[in-house]
Tab-separated table of C-alpha atoms in Angstrom:
chain	number	residue	atom	x	y	z
A	296	MET	CA	119.331	-60.681	111.764
A	297	GLY	CA	121.060	-58.808	108.935
A	298	HIS	CA	124.113	-56.712	109.839
A	299	PRO	CA	127.593	-55.939	108.467
A	300	PHE	CA	129.593	-56.742	111.628
A	301	PRO	CA	131.871	-59.780	112.161
A	302	ILE	CA	131.076	-62.142	115.022
A	303	ARG	CA	134.278	-61.138	116.841
A	304	GLU	CA	133.204	-57.475	116.887
A	305	ILE	CA	129.698	-58.316	118.122
A	306	ALA	CA	131.127	-60.556	120.847
A	307	ARG	CA	133.441	-57.790	122.016
A	308	GLN	CA	130.597	-55.279	122.110
A	309	ALA	CA	128.282	-57.645	123.962
A	310	GLY	CA	130.929	-59.019	126.323
A	311	LEU	CA	130.048	-62.581	125.276
A	312	SER	CA	131.982	-65.423	123.699
A	313	GLU	CA	132.114	-65.719	119.932
A	314	ALA	CA	130.518	-69.176	120.210
A	315	THR	CA	127.527	-67.740	122.090
A	316	VAL	CA	127.079	-64.968	119.531
A	317	ASP	CA	127.314	-67.498	116.710
A	318	ARG	CA	124.562	-69.609	118.303
A	319	VAL	CA	122.284	-66.569	118.617
A	320	LEU	CA	122.888	-65.342	115.075
A	321	ASN	CA	122.299	-68.754	113.561
A	322	GLY	CA	119.366	-69.723	115.773
A	323	ARG	CA	121.047	-72.872	117.104
A	324	GLY	CA	119.240	-72.791	120.452
A	325	GLY	CA	120.579	-73.356	123.941
A	326	VAL	CA	120.740	-69.612	124.603
A	327	ARG	CA	118.635	-67.650	127.096
A	328	GLU	CA	116.385	-64.924	125.724
A	329	SER	CA	118.248	-62.367	127.870
A	330	THR	CA	121.488	-63.355	126.114
A	331	ALA	CA	119.844	-63.045	122.709
A	332	ARG	CA	118.690	-59.558	123.713
A	333	GLU	CA	122.282	-58.653	124.626
A	334	VAL	CA	123.418	-59.713	121.156
A	335	ARG	CA	120.674	-57.686	119.462
A	336	GLN	CA	121.535	-54.678	121.625
A	337	ALA	CA	125.232	-55.051	120.763
A	338	ILE	CA	124.418	-54.977	117.049
A	339	ALA	CA	122.269	-51.877	117.550
A	340	ASP	CA	125.088	-50.190	119.518
A	341	LEU	CA	127.620	-51.091	116.826
A	342	ASP	CA	125.344	-49.641	114.185
A	343	ARG	CA	125.119	-46.325	116.068
A	344	GLN	CA	128.883	-46.363	116.666
A	345	ARG	CA	129.666	-47.420	113.096
A	346	THR	CA	132.073	-44.490	112.562
A	347	GLN	CA	134.145	-45.555	115.569
A	348	VAL	CA	134.217	-49.191	114.455
A	349	ARG	CA	135.831	-48.204	111.136
A	350	LEU	CA	138.482	-45.910	112.647
A	351	VAL	CA	142.040	-47.081	113.159
A	352	GLY	CA	143.923	-45.983	116.249
A	353	ARG	CA	144.445	-46.810	119.898
A	354	ALA	CA	141.132	-48.385	120.853
A	355	PHE	CA	139.340	-48.061	124.183
A	356	MET	CA	136.251	-49.992	125.226
A	357	VAL	CA	134.420	-48.217	128.041
A	358	ASP	CA	131.492	-49.674	129.993
A	359	ILE	CA	128.660	-47.328	131.028
A	360	VAL	CA	126.850	-48.728	134.089
A	361	MET	CA	123.821	-46.827	135.378
A	362	GLN	CA	120.785	-47.237	137.570
A	363	ALA	CA	118.414	-44.489	136.440
A	364	PRO	CA	115.047	-43.981	134.748
A	365	GLU	CA	114.999	-44.699	131.015
A	366	ARG	CA	114.479	-41.030	130.157
A	367	PHE	CA	117.847	-40.194	131.771
A	368	THR	CA	119.858	-43.118	130.386
A	369	THR	CA	118.519	-42.289	126.918
A	370	ALA	CA	119.903	-38.762	127.319
A	371	ILE	CA	123.255	-40.143	128.506
A	372	ARG	CA	123.480	-42.578	125.580
A	373	ALA	CA	122.724	-39.781	123.094
A	374	ALA	CA	125.252	-37.438	124.719
A	375	LEU	CA	128.020	-40.037	124.696
A	376	GLU	CA	127.454	-41.237	121.157
A	377	ALA	CA	127.421	-37.625	119.955
A	378	GLU	CA	130.842	-37.140	121.558
A	379	LEU	CA	132.520	-40.372	120.414
A	380	PRO	CA	133.716	-39.173	116.991
A	381	ALA	CA	135.524	-36.187	118.548
A	382	LEU	CA	137.420	-38.110	121.242
A	383	HIS	CA	140.779	-38.048	119.464
A	384	PRO	CA	143.521	-39.231	119.471
A	385	ALA	CA	141.990	-42.505	120.637
A	386	VAL	CA	139.117	-44.530	119.221
A	387	LEU	CA	136.578	-44.979	121.986
A	388	ARG	CA	133.708	-47.460	121.936
A	389	SER	CA	131.063	-47.980	124.599
A	390	ARG	CA	129.004	-50.799	126.071
A	391	PHE	CA	125.846	-49.896	127.974
A	392	HIS	CA	124.469	-51.562	131.106
A	393	PHE	CA	121.302	-49.678	132.056
A	394	ARG	CA	118.600	-50.572	134.594
A	395	GLU	CA	115.800	-48.495	136.074
A	396	THR	CA	115.640	-50.222	139.439
A	397	GLY	CA	116.407	-53.540	141.111
A	398	PRO	CA	118.568	-55.089	143.816
A	399	VAL	CA	122.080	-53.829	144.455
A	400	ALA	CA	123.315	-57.385	143.944
A	401	GLU	CA	122.461	-57.127	140.239
A	402	LEU	CA	124.606	-54.013	139.825
A	403	VAL	CA	127.430	-55.736	141.695
A	404	ARG	CA	127.125	-58.724	139.356
A	405	ILE	CA	127.476	-56.434	136.320
A	406	LEU	CA	130.550	-54.689	137.776
A	407	ASP	CA	132.212	-57.980	138.724
A	408	ARG	CA	131.532	-59.371	135.264
A	409	ILE	CA	133.284	-56.347	133.754
A	410	ALA	CA	136.231	-56.860	136.131
A	411	ARG	CA	136.572	-60.477	134.954
A	412	ARG	CA	136.325	-59.903	131.210
A	413	GLY	CA	138.259	-56.615	131.140
A	414	SER	CA	137.575	-53.033	130.115
A	415	GLN	CA	139.535	-49.827	129.625
A	416	GLY	CA	137.216	-47.983	132.003
A	417	VAL	CA	133.835	-47.821	133.719
A	418	ILE	CA	131.593	-44.752	133.890
A	419	LEU	CA	129.251	-45.386	136.801
A	420	LYS	CA	126.016	-44.025	138.265
A	421	ALA	CA	125.077	-46.175	141.252
A	422	PRO	CA	123.816	-45.987	144.843
A	423	ASP	CA	126.380	-45.124	147.514
A	424	VAL	CA	126.260	-48.394	149.441
A	425	PRO	CA	129.080	-50.639	150.766
A	426	GLU	CA	128.484	-53.393	148.192
A	427	ILE	CA	129.026	-50.974	145.286
A	428	THR	CA	132.071	-49.439	146.982
A	429	ALA	CA	133.592	-52.918	147.315
A	430	ALA	CA	132.863	-53.724	143.655
A	431	VAL	CA	134.587	-50.498	142.571
A	432	GLY	CA	137.596	-51.604	144.634
A	433	ARG	CA	137.702	-54.891	142.713
A	434	LEU	CA	137.598	-53.011	139.404
A	435	GLU	CA	140.470	-50.796	140.518
A	436	ALA	CA	142.441	-53.864	141.614
A	437	ALA	CA	141.903	-55.303	138.126
A	438	GLY	CA	143.420	-52.151	136.607
A	439	ILE	CA	140.104	-50.716	135.390
A	440	PRO	CA	139.641	-47.011	136.210
A	441	VAL	CA	136.172	-45.986	137.418
A	442	VAL	CA	134.710	-42.503	136.925
A	443	THR	CA	131.492	-41.699	138.774
A	444	LEU	CA	129.043	-39.590	136.768
A	445	VAL	CA	126.235	-37.390	138.151
A	446	THR	CA	126.379	-39.014	141.599
A	447	ASP	CA	129.562	-39.778	143.526
A	448	LEU	CA	130.954	-42.637	145.607
A	449	PRO	CA	133.482	-40.616	147.627
A	450	GLY	CA	134.477	-43.514	149.887
A	451	SER	CA	135.384	-45.766	146.966
A	452	ALA	CA	138.523	-46.249	144.872
A	453	ARG	CA	136.983	-44.355	141.958
A	454	LEU	CA	139.411	-42.262	139.932
A	455	ALA	CA	137.283	-39.110	139.690
A	456	TYR	CA	133.773	-37.689	139.921
A	457	VAL	CA	132.238	-35.733	137.046
A	458	GLY	CA	129.111	-33.685	137.705
A	459	ILE	CA	127.740	-30.636	139.452
A	460	ASP	CA	128.218	-29.460	143.033
A	461	ASP	CA	124.955	-30.908	144.287
A	462	ARG	CA	124.824	-28.930	147.525
A	463	ALA	CA	125.139	-25.729	145.514
A	464	ALA	CA	122.375	-26.977	143.195
A	465	GLY	CA	120.065	-27.602	146.138
A	466	ALA	CA	120.818	-24.164	147.569
A	467	THR	CA	120.134	-22.623	144.141
A	468	ALA	CA	116.749	-24.374	144.055
A	469	ALA	CA	115.965	-22.960	147.522
A	470	TYR	CA	116.897	-19.450	146.399
A	471	LEU	CA	114.606	-19.672	143.353
A	472	MET	CA	111.810	-21.223	145.395
A	473	GLY	CA	111.945	-18.487	148.019
A	474	GLN	CA	112.025	-15.710	145.427
A	475	TRP	CA	109.096	-17.065	143.443
A	476	LEU	CA	106.862	-18.031	146.355
A	477	GLY	CA	107.437	-14.656	147.950
A	478	GLU	CA	104.946	-13.956	150.718
A	479	ARG	CA	102.416	-16.539	149.556
A	480	PRO	CA	101.708	-19.233	152.164
A	481	GLY	CA	102.325	-22.878	151.445
A	482	ASN	CA	104.452	-25.891	152.225
A	483	ILE	CA	107.072	-27.345	149.840
A	484	LEU	CA	107.195	-30.972	148.720
A	485	THR	CA	110.721	-32.334	148.242
A	486	SER	CA	110.909	-35.511	146.197
A	487	LEU	CA	113.867	-37.918	146.042
A	488	SER	CA	114.039	-41.036	143.886
A	489	SER	CA	116.152	-42.780	146.518
A	490	GLY	CA	118.005	-41.856	149.677
A	491	PHE	CA	120.946	-44.034	148.588
A	492	PHE	CA	122.120	-41.781	145.751
A	493	ARG	CA	124.738	-39.341	147.030
A	494	ASN	CA	123.777	-36.573	144.580
A	495	GLU	CA	120.152	-36.540	145.747
A	496	GLU	CA	121.169	-36.557	149.398
A	497	GLU	CA	123.528	-33.611	148.791
A	498	ARG	CA	120.857	-31.651	146.878
A	499	GLU	CA	118.351	-32.206	149.666
A	500	MET	CA	120.851	-31.046	152.300
A	501	GLY	CA	121.719	-27.929	150.288
A	502	PHE	CA	118.048	-27.115	149.763
A	503	ARG	CA	117.067	-27.696	153.377
A	504	SER	CA	120.008	-25.679	154.736
A	505	ALA	CA	119.306	-22.673	152.493
A	506	MET	CA	115.566	-22.769	153.210
A	507	ARG	CA	116.229	-22.930	156.944
A	508	ALA	CA	118.530	-19.907	156.712
A	509	ARG	CA	116.394	-17.778	154.380
A	510	HIS	CA	112.820	-18.975	154.972
A	511	PRO	CA	112.603	-20.737	158.333
A	512	GLU	CA	108.810	-20.359	158.345
A	513	ARG	CA	108.406	-22.770	155.408
A	514	THR	CA	107.533	-26.415	156.121
A	515	LEU	CA	109.265	-29.024	153.946
A	516	VAL	CA	107.440	-32.307	153.281
A	517	GLU	CA	109.731	-35.086	152.041
A	518	ILE	CA	108.866	-38.160	149.975
A	519	ALA	CA	111.422	-40.715	148.772
A	520	GLU	CA	111.965	-44.088	147.118
A	521	GLY	CA	109.813	-43.413	144.061
A	522	GLN	CA	112.865	-44.382	141.957
A	523	GLY	CA	111.942	-41.568	139.555
A	524	LEU	CA	109.348	-43.887	137.984
A	525	ASP	CA	105.919	-42.487	137.184
A	526	ALA	CA	103.795	-45.283	138.687
A	527	THR	CA	105.416	-45.236	142.138
A	528	GLN	CA	105.897	-41.453	142.102
A	529	TYR	CA	102.213	-40.795	141.492
A	530	ASP	CA	101.131	-42.814	144.527
A	531	LEU	CA	103.684	-41.141	146.807
A	532	VAL	CA	102.791	-37.611	145.697
A	533	ARG	CA	99.049	-38.177	145.852
A	534	ALA	CA	99.309	-39.587	149.362
A	535	ALA	CA	101.406	-36.604	150.470
A	536	LEU	CA	98.929	-34.124	148.988
A	537	GLU	CA	96.000	-35.871	150.658
A	538	ARG	CA	97.779	-35.722	154.025
A	539	ASP	CA	98.828	-32.090	153.692
A	540	PRO	CA	96.410	-29.587	152.104
A	541	ASP	CA	99.003	-26.793	152.396
A	542	ILE	CA	101.548	-28.140	149.871
A	543	ARG	CA	101.837	-25.479	147.150
A	544	ALA	CA	105.281	-26.034	145.610
A	545	VAL	CA	107.657	-28.848	144.584
A	546	TYR	CA	111.423	-29.299	144.510
A	547	SER	CA	111.874	-32.447	142.453
A	548	ILE	CA	115.302	-33.903	143.184
A	549	GLY	CA	114.791	-37.325	141.636
A	550	GLY	CA	112.337	-36.937	138.724
A	551	GLY	CA	108.994	-38.503	137.904
A	552	ASN	CA	107.593	-35.037	137.246
A	553	ILE	CA	104.793	-35.997	134.861
A	554	ALA	CA	103.363	-38.203	137.606
A	555	THR	CA	103.828	-35.494	140.223
A	556	LEU	CA	101.874	-32.963	138.180
A	557	LYS	CA	99.164	-35.540	137.419
A	558	ALA	CA	98.650	-36.063	141.155
A	559	PHE	CA	98.192	-32.300	141.613
A	560	ASP	CA	95.770	-32.189	138.653
A	561	ASP	CA	93.734	-35.185	139.788
A	562	LEU	CA	93.191	-33.612	143.201
A	563	GLY	CA	92.390	-30.197	141.741
A	564	ARG	CA	95.432	-28.687	143.452
A	565	ASP	CA	97.609	-25.852	142.162
A	566	CYS	CA	101.410	-26.100	142.076
A	567	ALA	CA	102.627	-22.505	142.295
A	568	VAL	CA	106.372	-23.192	141.877
A	569	PHE	CA	108.040	-26.348	140.519
A	570	VAL	CA	111.846	-26.627	140.306
A	571	ALA	CA	113.313	-29.788	138.757
A	572	HIS	CA	116.620	-31.216	137.519
A	573	ASP	CA	117.907	-32.205	134.040
A	574	LEU	CA	116.580	-31.382	130.580
A	575	ASP	CA	115.498	-34.892	129.670
A	576	HIS	CA	112.659	-35.403	127.199
A	577	ASP	CA	109.921	-35.198	129.861
A	578	ASN	CA	111.229	-32.055	131.533
A	579	THR	CA	111.855	-30.342	128.210
A	580	ARG	CA	108.209	-30.797	127.255
A	581	LEU	CA	106.934	-29.764	130.695
A	582	LEU	CA	109.130	-26.663	130.688
A	583	ARG	CA	107.974	-25.662	127.227
A	584	GLU	CA	104.364	-26.037	128.422
A	585	HIS	CA	105.162	-23.832	131.463
A	586	ARG	CA	104.314	-26.690	133.827
A	587	LEU	CA	107.780	-26.349	135.401
A	588	SER	CA	109.126	-23.041	136.707
A	589	ALA	CA	112.798	-23.875	136.101
A	590	VAL	CA	115.106	-26.820	135.467
A	591	LEU	CA	118.591	-26.971	136.967
A	592	HIS	CA	120.646	-28.452	134.177
A	593	HIS	CA	124.228	-29.346	133.342
A	594	ASP	CA	125.735	-30.094	129.944
A	595	LEU	CA	125.655	-33.889	129.651
A	596	ARG	CA	127.839	-33.881	126.544
A	597	GLN	CA	130.496	-31.917	128.390
A	598	ASP	CA	130.221	-34.278	131.361
A	599	VAL	CA	130.570	-37.492	129.351
A	600	ARG	CA	133.423	-35.922	127.369
A	601	GLU	CA	135.265	-35.162	130.602
A	602	ALA	CA	134.558	-38.672	131.938
A	603	CYS	CA	135.994	-40.232	128.766
A	604	HIS	CA	139.015	-37.912	128.839
A	605	THR	CA	139.652	-38.971	132.441
A	606	VAL	CA	139.704	-42.633	131.380
A	607	MET	CA	142.023	-41.825	128.485
A	608	ARG	CA	144.385	-39.928	130.794
A	609	ALA	CA	144.514	-42.944	133.095
A	610	HIS	CA	145.928	-44.932	130.167
A	611	GLY	CA	148.364	-42.219	129.077
A	612	ALA	CA	146.442	-41.375	125.900
A	613	LEU	CA	146.128	-37.713	126.981
A	614	PRO	CA	148.505	-35.554	129.032
A	615	PRO	CA	147.773	-35.172	132.755
A	616	ALA	CA	145.380	-32.447	133.847
A	617	GLY	CA	144.449	-30.772	137.106
A	618	PRO	CA	141.582	-31.849	139.375
A	619	THR	CA	138.164	-32.181	137.760
A	620	LEU	CA	136.072	-29.113	138.543
A	621	PRO	CA	132.300	-29.251	139.120
A	622	SER	CA	130.108	-28.782	136.058
A	623	ALA	CA	128.351	-25.453	135.650
A	624	ILE	CA	124.786	-25.316	136.991
A	625	GLN	CA	122.446	-23.836	134.388
A	626	VAL	CA	119.095	-22.348	135.443
A	627	VAL	CA	116.835	-23.031	132.455
A	628	THR	CA	113.396	-21.438	132.103
A	629	PRO	CA	110.891	-21.656	129.227
A	630	TYR	CA	112.574	-18.568	127.772
A	631	ASN	CA	116.248	-19.643	127.634
A	632	MET	CA	116.104	-23.287	126.617
A	633	PRO	CA	119.239	-24.466	124.756
A	634	PRO	CA	118.678	-24.655	120.973
A	635	GLN	CA	119.428	-28.392	120.839
A	636	VAL	CA	116.448	-29.188	123.107
A	637	ALA	CA	114.044	-26.303	122.533
A	638	GLY	CA	112.256	-28.157	119.770
A	639	VAL	CA	112.015	-31.573	121.474
């Protein structure tokens, strides 16, 4: 396992003891495969953050904890690592704790482990449930500021939320849907990855409220708990289409859009309007192919920059600032895709 990093640096990145890292690197045994994977991931993260490792200055180690599909966490990782070199005057490094799905207890275990070993901050995307709220309270009690990203935990001790106004995003989706469907008949499928994420709940409420006000004749058909994963999403969408022959449009709140479109294709059904969220790799390709009508997007690099600045302000590394404002909602079509993603 060739690399240029000292054991102490790898241990800090992985959140493990130096002795454990030494055993993994030298193949001494007595280490679980999951621990060995953490060491390999730490070395890969250090390699990508090599510029930060060499810099001298006030150092911050920030933990990024997220439950989300891999396509989204990949976009977050890329956005953050692109921003790291510009986060002066401090030197900021990041540790990643990503999972696509699983029990809440596993997320709580990760957060409590961070509270025990220490961190300068946590950037968190997690379900809004009491167990997570309590874990955030323990982090705050340990002096570790928590910034929620993309989806909020408003009842927790988190320091700030960074992301869009999700009710406004849902209402925007309803406005576009109504304009594009026009007088054509058809019901609308709304798809959530999980009812426990605050951002998805807020988007759904904004969408439903605006549709009720502007297009009360439209029937909304809801599916949920696909976790944004293609395998589960396909089954849910196909079942909904088989039950309701009048579904003609989709508002995808939680992702899994390749699977959603495959279900339409396999049943020989047409999707007249499809509004989705986030320019991840999948949605970028689908938008370029005109399979999606529009994607409601927000600048992830700007969001992670603001989240990191919030952590730095909590430690006095930046001057105080006013309240964090919602991120701008961008309506992206195949004809105005940002240059950095248009060729993906």
